[in-house]
Amino acid sequence: MLSRSGITISPRSRSYSGENRGGWACGNWFEFLLVVVVASILLLGALGLVIFWVFYYRNGVGWLDEPELLFNYHPILMIGGFITLSGFSVLMYRICRCCRRIYVKLLHTFFHLLAMPCIALGFIAVLESHNRATPEPIPNFYSLHSWMGFVTMGLFALQFVVGFFSFLVLLCCESATASFRAALVPIHATFGITTFLLAVATCLTGLTEKVIFTLKSEYSGLPEEGIVVNALAMVLVAIAIFVSYALARHEFKYKSHMLVSIQSDL
């Protein structure tokens, strides 16, 4: 029997983990790098594409005296916060799979912290643009997109509070709270990917709503702007696929997660 950090490893588990390490041949590394690199490119590509759409087709962004341009902050900030930054946050446990766990947690938290002001400002931008619209204000929270967005923001905030409390604050009493934090890991992870996928779905409904309202009957003719928006939507769908695959693939998990998983099967 071997023991390290309170985890007992039997010869069986040592052999099993050795087989897993041996399984990381060229094909495994190629799969891992392909998924992570493509996911990262897509996350950055979504942000770049929405910025291109807003500035090339929607006349850029404006301030309070230009409600239509003020609205344009909304898609940029929401995709930047909910998709790009949150996407990299959840991918940290795959990209940094060989780093010390505490560093991965801090990077995970850092990207979440960057996403929060983006989401908050994007929410304020759409409210202000609706309230300042002329000749009369646009109603808020009537569409499916707005309802989904409200739920997504609530889950995102709840995830951050639970994660901050259980995985950062409780680390001050690491030995006393180890079992409690371990029990929260699968719950936190499940709600994390659920929130991310819901964010993707919310962005898709928002893009559809916006393009129908702005292009109206022209959209059925698939104009150039419609193609760009559809391409952005397909990038978001691809992000959902690649990020979900990266998180679901057992072999891609952070190496200490694999060790605990192996031990629990014995």
Coordinates of C-alpha atoms in Angstrom, one line a residue:
M1 CA 0.0 0.0 0.0
L2 CA 1.2 3.5 -0.8
S3 CA -0.2 6.7 0.9
R4 CA 0.1 10.3 -0.2
S5 CA -2.0 13.3 0.9
G6 CA -4.4 11.1 2.8
I7 CA -5.3 8.9 -0.3
T8 CA -4.4 5.2 -0.1
I9 CA -3.3 3.7 -3.4
S10 CA -3.4 -0.1 -3.6
P11 CA -1.3 -2.0 -6.1
R12 CA -4.4 -2.4 -8.2
S13 CA -5.0 1.4 -8.4
R14 CA -1.3 2.0 -9.1
S15 CA -1.4 -0.4 -12.0
Y16 CA -4.6 1.1 -13.3
S17 CA -3.3 4.6 -13.2
G18 CA -0.1 3.4 -14.9
E19 CA -2.1 2.0 -17.7
N20 CA -3.9 5.3 -18.0
R21 CA -0.6 7.2 -18.2
G22 CA 0.7 4.7 -20.7
G23 CA -2.5 5.2 -22.8
W24 CA -1.4 8.8 -23.5
A25 CA 0.3 8.0 -26.8
C26 CA 0.5 10.3 -29.8
G27 CA -3.1 9.7 -30.7
N28 CA -4.3 10.7 -27.2
W29 CA -2.2 13.9 -27.1
F30 CA -3.4 14.8 -30.6
E31 CA -7.0 14.4 -29.5
F32 CA -6.5 16.4 -26.4
L33 CA -4.6 19.2 -28.1
L34 CA -7.1 19.3 -31.0
V35 CA -10.1 19.6 -28.7
V36 CA -8.5 22.2 -26.4
V37 CA -7.0 24.3 -29.2
V38 CA -10.1 24.2 -31.4
A39 CA -12.3 25.1 -28.4
S40 CA -9.9 28.0 -27.5
I41 CA -10.0 29.3 -31.1
L42 CA -13.8 29.1 -31.2
L43 CA -14.1 31.0 -27.9
L44 CA -11.9 33.8 -29.2
G45 CA -13.5 33.6 -32.6
A46 CA -17.0 34.1 -31.2
L47 CA -15.9 37.3 -29.5
G48 CA -14.1 38.5 -32.7
L49 CA -17.1 37.7 -34.9
V50 CA -19.6 39.6 -32.7
I51 CA -17.4 42.6 -32.5
F52 CA -17.1 42.5 -36.4
W53 CA -20.8 42.2 -36.7
V54 CA -21.6 45.1 -34.4
F55 CA -19.0 47.5 -35.9
Y56 CA -19.4 46.6 -39.5
Y57 CA -23.1 46.1 -39.8
R58 CA -24.6 47.8 -36.7
N59 CA -22.6 51.1 -36.7
G60 CA -20.6 50.3 -33.6
V61 CA -21.4 51.4 -30.1
G62 CA -22.7 54.6 -28.5
W63 CA -23.6 56.2 -25.3
L64 CA -26.8 57.1 -23.4
D65 CA -28.0 59.6 -26.1
E66 CA -27.9 56.9 -28.8
P67 CA -30.1 54.0 -27.5
E68 CA -29.6 51.8 -30.6
L69 CA -25.9 52.1 -30.4
L70 CA -26.0 51.7 -26.6
F71 CA -27.7 48.3 -27.1
N72 CA -24.7 47.1 -29.2
Y73 CA -22.7 46.8 -26.0
H74 CA -25.1 44.0 -25.0
P75 CA -24.1 41.3 -27.5
I76 CA -20.4 42.1 -27.2
L77 CA -20.3 42.0 -23.4
M78 CA -22.6 39.0 -23.0
I79 CA -20.7 36.9 -25.5
G80 CA -17.5 38.1 -24.0
G81 CA -18.5 37.4 -20.5
F82 CA -20.8 34.4 -20.7
I83 CA -19.1 32.6 -23.6
T84 CA -15.4 33.6 -24.0
L85 CA -14.4 34.3 -20.4
S86 CA -16.6 31.7 -18.8
G87 CA -15.6 29.2 -21.5
F88 CA -11.9 29.7 -20.6
S89 CA -12.8 29.5 -16.9
V90 CA -14.3 26.0 -17.2
L91 CA -11.5 24.9 -19.6
M92 CA -8.8 25.8 -17.1
Y93 CA -9.2 22.3 -15.6
R94 CA -8.3 20.9 -19.0
I95 CA -5.8 23.4 -20.3
C96 CA -3.8 23.4 -17.0
R97 CA -4.3 19.7 -16.2
C98 CA -0.7 19.3 -15.1
C99 CA -0.5 22.5 -12.9
R100 CA -1.0 22.5 -9.1
R101 CA -4.6 22.4 -8.2
I102 CA -4.6 25.7 -6.2
Y103 CA -3.2 27.6 -9.3
V104 CA -5.9 26.1 -11.5
K105 CA -8.6 27.1 -9.0
L106 CA -7.2 30.7 -8.9
L107 CA -7.2 30.9 -12.7
H108 CA -10.7 29.5 -12.8
T109 CA -11.8 32.2 -10.3
F110 CA -9.9 34.9 -12.1
F111 CA -11.7 34.3 -15.4
H112 CA -15.1 34.2 -13.6
L113 CA -14.2 37.5 -12.0
L114 CA -13.4 39.0 -15.4
A115 CA -16.8 37.8 -16.7
M116 CA -18.9 39.3 -14.0
P117 CA -18.5 43.0 -14.9
C118 CA -19.0 42.2 -18.6
I119 CA -22.3 40.5 -17.8
A120 CA -23.4 43.2 -15.4
L121 CA -22.6 46.0 -17.9
G122 CA -24.2 44.1 -20.7
F123 CA -27.4 43.7 -18.7
I124 CA -27.4 47.5 -17.8
A125 CA -26.8 48.4 -21.5
V126 CA -29.9 46.5 -22.7
L127 CA -32.1 47.9 -20.0
E128 CA -31.0 51.5 -20.6
S129 CA -31.3 51.1 -24.4
H130 CA -34.9 49.8 -24.0
N131 CA -35.8 52.5 -21.5
R132 CA -34.4 55.3 -23.6
A133 CA -35.7 54.1 -27.0
T134 CA -37.7 56.6 -29.1
P135 CA -40.5 57.3 -29.8
E136 CA -41.4 55.2 -26.8
P137 CA -39.6 52.8 -24.5
I138 CA -39.3 49.1 -25.3
P139 CA -40.7 46.7 -22.7
N140 CA -38.3 44.6 -20.7
F141 CA -38.5 40.9 -19.8
Y142 CA -41.2 39.9 -22.1
S143 CA -39.3 37.6 -24.5
L144 CA -38.1 34.0 -24.2
H145 CA -34.5 35.4 -24.6
S146 CA -34.9 37.8 -21.6
W147 CA -36.3 35.0 -19.4
M148 CA -33.5 32.7 -20.3
G149 CA -31.0 35.4 -19.7
F150 CA -32.4 36.2 -16.3
V151 CA -32.2 32.5 -15.3
T152 CA -28.7 32.2 -16.7
M153 CA -27.4 35.2 -14.7
G154 CA -29.0 33.9 -11.6
L155 CA -27.3 30.5 -12.0
F156 CA -24.0 32.2 -12.8
A157 CA -24.1 34.3 -9.6
L158 CA -25.1 31.3 -7.5
Q159 CA -22.3 29.2 -9.0
F160 CA -19.8 31.9 -8.2
V161 CA -21.0 32.3 -4.6
V162 CA -21.0 28.6 -3.9
G163 CA -17.6 28.1 -5.6
F164 CA -16.0 31.0 -3.8
F165 CA -17.3 29.8 -0.4
S166 CA -16.7 26.1 -0.7
F167 CA -13.4 26.1 -2.7
L168 CA -11.7 29.2 -1.5
V169 CA -13.0 30.3 1.9
L170 CA -13.3 26.7 3.2
L171 CA -9.6 26.1 2.2
C172 CA -8.7 28.0 5.3
C173 CA -9.9 24.9 7.2
E174 CA -8.8 22.4 4.6
S175 CA -8.5 19.3 6.7
A176 CA -11.9 19.9 8.5
T177 CA -13.8 20.6 5.3
A178 CA -12.2 18.2 2.9
S179 CA -15.1 15.7 2.7
F180 CA -17.7 18.5 2.4
R181 CA -15.7 20.2 -0.4
A182 CA -15.3 16.8 -2.2
A183 CA -19.0 16.2 -2.1
L184 CA -19.6 19.6 -3.7
V185 CA -17.3 19.1 -6.6
P186 CA -19.6 17.1 -8.8
I187 CA -22.5 19.4 -8.0
H188 CA -20.5 22.5 -8.8
A189 CA -19.2 20.9 -12.0
T190 CA -22.6 19.8 -13.2
F191 CA -24.2 23.2 -12.6
G192 CA -21.2 24.9 -14.2
I193 CA -21.6 23.2 -17.5
T194 CA -25.4 23.5 -17.3
T195 CA -25.0 27.3 -16.8
F196 CA -22.5 27.5 -19.7
L197 CA -24.8 25.6 -22.1
L198 CA -27.8 27.7 -21.0
A199 CA -25.7 30.8 -21.8
V200 CA -25.0 29.5 -25.3
A201 CA -28.7 28.8 -25.8
T202 CA -29.6 32.3 -24.5
C203 CA -27.1 33.9 -26.9
L204 CA -28.7 31.9 -29.8
T205 CA -32.2 33.1 -29.0
G206 CA -30.9 36.7 -28.6
L207 CA -29.2 36.6 -32.0
T208 CA -32.3 35.3 -33.6
E209 CA -34.5 37.9 -32.0
K210 CA -32.1 40.7 -32.9
V211 CA -31.7 39.7 -36.6
I212 CA -35.4 39.2 -37.1
F213 CA -36.2 42.6 -35.6
T214 CA -33.5 44.5 -37.6
L215 CA -33.6 42.7 -40.9
K216 CA -37.3 41.8 -40.9
S217 CA -38.4 40.3 -44.2
E218 CA -34.9 40.7 -45.7
Y219 CA -33.6 37.9 -43.4
S220 CA -35.5 35.3 -45.4
G221 CA -33.4 36.3 -48.4
L222 CA -30.2 35.6 -46.4
P223 CA -28.4 38.9 -46.9
E224 CA -24.7 39.2 -46.0
E225 CA -25.4 40.3 -42.5
G226 CA -27.7 37.3 -42.0
I227 CA -24.9 35.0 -43.1
V228 CA -22.5 36.6 -40.5
V229 CA -25.1 36.3 -37.7
N230 CA -25.8 32.7 -38.7
A231 CA -22.0 32.0 -38.8
L232 CA -21.7 33.4 -35.3
A233 CA -24.5 31.2 -34.1
M234 CA -22.8 28.1 -35.6
V235 CA -19.6 29.1 -33.8
L236 CA -21.5 29.2 -30.6
V237 CA -23.0 25.7 -31.3
A238 CA -19.5 24.4 -32.0
I239 CA -18.3 25.9 -28.7
A240 CA -21.0 24.0 -26.9
I241 CA -20.0 20.8 -28.5
F242 CA -16.2 21.1 -28.0
V243 CA -16.3 22.5 -24.5
S244 CA -18.8 19.8 -23.4
Y245 CA -16.7 17.1 -25.0
A246 CA -13.5 18.4 -23.3
L247 CA -15.3 18.4 -19.9
A248 CA -17.0 15.0 -20.4
R249 CA -13.9 13.1 -21.6
H250 CA -12.6 11.2 -18.5
E251 CA -9.0 11.1 -19.8
F252 CA -8.9 14.9 -20.1
K253 CA -9.6 15.5 -16.5
Y254 CA -7.2 17.1 -14.1
K255 CA -4.9 14.4 -13.0
S256 CA -5.8 14.6 -9.3
H257 CA -9.5 14.2 -10.3
M258 CA -8.5 11.0 -12.1
L259 CA -6.7 9.6 -9.0
V260 CA -9.7 10.3 -6.7
S261 CA -12.0 8.7 -9.3
I262 CA -9.8 5.6 -9.6
Q263 CA -9.7 5.3 -5.8
S264 CA -13.5 5.5 -5.4
D265 CA -13.9 2.6 -7.9
L266 CA -11.8 0.3 -5.8

